Short mmCIF file of C-alpha atoms in Angstrom, two decimals:
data_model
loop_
_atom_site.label_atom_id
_atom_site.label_comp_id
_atom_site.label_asym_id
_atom_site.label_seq_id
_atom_site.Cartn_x
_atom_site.Cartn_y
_atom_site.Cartn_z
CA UNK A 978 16.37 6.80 1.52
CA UNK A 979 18.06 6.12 -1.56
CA UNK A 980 17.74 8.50 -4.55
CA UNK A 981 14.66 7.05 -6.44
CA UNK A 982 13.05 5.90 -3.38
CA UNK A 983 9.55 8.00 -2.93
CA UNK A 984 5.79 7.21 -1.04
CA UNK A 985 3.09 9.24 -1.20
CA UNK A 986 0.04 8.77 0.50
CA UNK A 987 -2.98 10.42 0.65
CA UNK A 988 -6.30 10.47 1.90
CA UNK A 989 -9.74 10.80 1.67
CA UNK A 990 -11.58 10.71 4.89
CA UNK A 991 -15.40 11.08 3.78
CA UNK A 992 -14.80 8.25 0.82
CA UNK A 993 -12.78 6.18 3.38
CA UNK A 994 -10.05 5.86 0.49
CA UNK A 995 -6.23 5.95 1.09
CA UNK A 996 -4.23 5.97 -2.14
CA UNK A 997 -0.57 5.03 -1.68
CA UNK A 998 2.09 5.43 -4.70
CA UNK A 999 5.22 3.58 -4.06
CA UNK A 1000 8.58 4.18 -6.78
CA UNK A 1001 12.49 3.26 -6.38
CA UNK A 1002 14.61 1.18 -4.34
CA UNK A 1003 13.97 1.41 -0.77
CA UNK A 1004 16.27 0.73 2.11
CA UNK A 1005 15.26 -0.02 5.70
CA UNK A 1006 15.01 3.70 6.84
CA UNK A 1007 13.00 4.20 3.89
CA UNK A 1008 10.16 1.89 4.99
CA UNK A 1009 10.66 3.50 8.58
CA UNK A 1010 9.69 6.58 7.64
CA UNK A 1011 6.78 5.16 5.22
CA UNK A 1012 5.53 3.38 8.30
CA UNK A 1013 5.79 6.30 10.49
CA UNK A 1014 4.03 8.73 7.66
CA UNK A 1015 1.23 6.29 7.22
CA UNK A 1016 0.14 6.05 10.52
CA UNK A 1017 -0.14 9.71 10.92
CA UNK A 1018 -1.89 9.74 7.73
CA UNK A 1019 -4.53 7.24 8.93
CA UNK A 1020 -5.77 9.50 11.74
CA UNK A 1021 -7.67 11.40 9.40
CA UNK A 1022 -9.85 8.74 8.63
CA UNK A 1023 -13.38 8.67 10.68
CA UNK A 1024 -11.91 5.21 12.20
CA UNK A 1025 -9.01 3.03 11.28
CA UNK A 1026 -10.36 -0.26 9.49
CA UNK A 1027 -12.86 0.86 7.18
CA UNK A 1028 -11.11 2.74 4.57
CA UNK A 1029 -10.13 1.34 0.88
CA UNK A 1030 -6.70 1.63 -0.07
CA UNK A 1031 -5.24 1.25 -3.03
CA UNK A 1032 -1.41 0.54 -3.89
CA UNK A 1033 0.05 2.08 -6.98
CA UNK A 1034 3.47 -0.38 -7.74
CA UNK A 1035 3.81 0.77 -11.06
CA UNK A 1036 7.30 2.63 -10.53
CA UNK A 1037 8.17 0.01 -7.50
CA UNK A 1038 10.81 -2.47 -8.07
CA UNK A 1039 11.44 -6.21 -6.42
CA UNK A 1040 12.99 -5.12 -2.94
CA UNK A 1041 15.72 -6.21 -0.83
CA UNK A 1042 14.84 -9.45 1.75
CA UNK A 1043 14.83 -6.89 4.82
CA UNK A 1044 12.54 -4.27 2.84
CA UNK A 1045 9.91 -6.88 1.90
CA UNK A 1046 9.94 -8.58 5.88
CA UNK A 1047 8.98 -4.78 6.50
CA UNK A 1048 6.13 -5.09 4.52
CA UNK A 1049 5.07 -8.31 5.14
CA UNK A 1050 5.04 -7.02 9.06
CA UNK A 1051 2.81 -3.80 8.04
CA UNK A 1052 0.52 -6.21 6.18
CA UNK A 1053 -0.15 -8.26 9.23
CA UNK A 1054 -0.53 -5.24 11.74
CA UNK A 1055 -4.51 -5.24 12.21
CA UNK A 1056 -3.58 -1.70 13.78
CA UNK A 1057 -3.53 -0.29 10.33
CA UNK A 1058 -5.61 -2.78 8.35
CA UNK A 1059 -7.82 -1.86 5.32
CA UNK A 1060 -11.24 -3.44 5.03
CA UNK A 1061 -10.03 -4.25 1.27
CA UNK A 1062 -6.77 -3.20 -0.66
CA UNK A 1063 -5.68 -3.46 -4.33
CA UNK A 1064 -2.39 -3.43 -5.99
CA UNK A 1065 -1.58 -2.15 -9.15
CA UNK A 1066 1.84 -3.52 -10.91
CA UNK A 1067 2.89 -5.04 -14.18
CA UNK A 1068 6.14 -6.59 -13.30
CA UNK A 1069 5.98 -9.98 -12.89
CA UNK A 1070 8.23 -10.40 -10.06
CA UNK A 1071 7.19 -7.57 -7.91
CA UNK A 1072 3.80 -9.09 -8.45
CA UNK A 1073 4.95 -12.39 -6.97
CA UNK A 1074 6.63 -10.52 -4.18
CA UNK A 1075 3.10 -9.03 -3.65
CA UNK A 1076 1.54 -12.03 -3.76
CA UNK A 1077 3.98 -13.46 -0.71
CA UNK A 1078 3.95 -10.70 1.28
CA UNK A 1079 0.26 -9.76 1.42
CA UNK A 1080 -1.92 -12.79 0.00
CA UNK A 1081 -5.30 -11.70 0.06
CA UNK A 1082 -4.86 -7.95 -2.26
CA UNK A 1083 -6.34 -7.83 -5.23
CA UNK A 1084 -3.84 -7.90 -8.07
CA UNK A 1085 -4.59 -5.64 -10.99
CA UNK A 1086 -2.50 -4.65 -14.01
CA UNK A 1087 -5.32 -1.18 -14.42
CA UNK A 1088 -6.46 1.26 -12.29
CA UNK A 1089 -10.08 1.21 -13.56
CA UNK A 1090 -10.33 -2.40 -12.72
CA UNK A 1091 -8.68 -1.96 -9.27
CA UNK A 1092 -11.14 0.99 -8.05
CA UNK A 1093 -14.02 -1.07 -9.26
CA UNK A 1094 -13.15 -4.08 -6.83
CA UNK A 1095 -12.12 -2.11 -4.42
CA UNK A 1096 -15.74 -0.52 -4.13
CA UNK A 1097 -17.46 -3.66 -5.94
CA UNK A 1098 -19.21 -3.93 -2.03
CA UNK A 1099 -20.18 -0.23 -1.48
CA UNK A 1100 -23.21 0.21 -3.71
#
């Protein structure tokens, strides 16, 4: 992992909520043990499929070609898919990256706005 690389993750089994917070430069080990972390993580949940999760970009930068295809794979695994997830970033270019790798989150600049369409179905 390089030096400013960091994930946390953490969950909330009864809401059915995972909140991830992504910062640095990561390298391919990095996303390894992201990967590895969040599907021990997602055990907690009553059942894998169901739960919310929300992204938090705002200290991520654009990554390296063989750091994003890691992403793009964990956005495709139905193993580990969210019923809805939201991204929050400002930078233009990481938001494009976003927008490549994982086409149907919800984009938001605001973490307000982001919670609210993440649980816009829920009521």
């Amino acid at each position: 992992m390089t030096p400013d690389a960091f994930f946390r993750i953490d969950v909330n089994p009864a809401r059915e909520f995972v909140e991830i917070a992504l910062s640095g430069l990561w390298s391919t080990d990095t996303i390894r043990r992201f990967e590895t972390d969040l599907r021990r993580r997602l055990l907690d949940l009553p059942a894998i499929g169901r739960q919310r999760t929300l992204f938090d970009l705002t200290g991520f930068i654009v990554q390296v070609k063989e750091v994003a295809a890691g992403f793009e794979r964990l956005a495709a695994d139905r193993g580990i898919a969210s019923r809805r997830i939201a991204v929050i970033g400002a930078a233009p270019l990481l938001r494009m990256q976003t927008r490549r790798v994982a086409p149907d989150y919800g984009l938001f600049t605001d973490r307000a706005a982001a919670m609210e369409w993440l649980f816009a179905d829920a009521a």
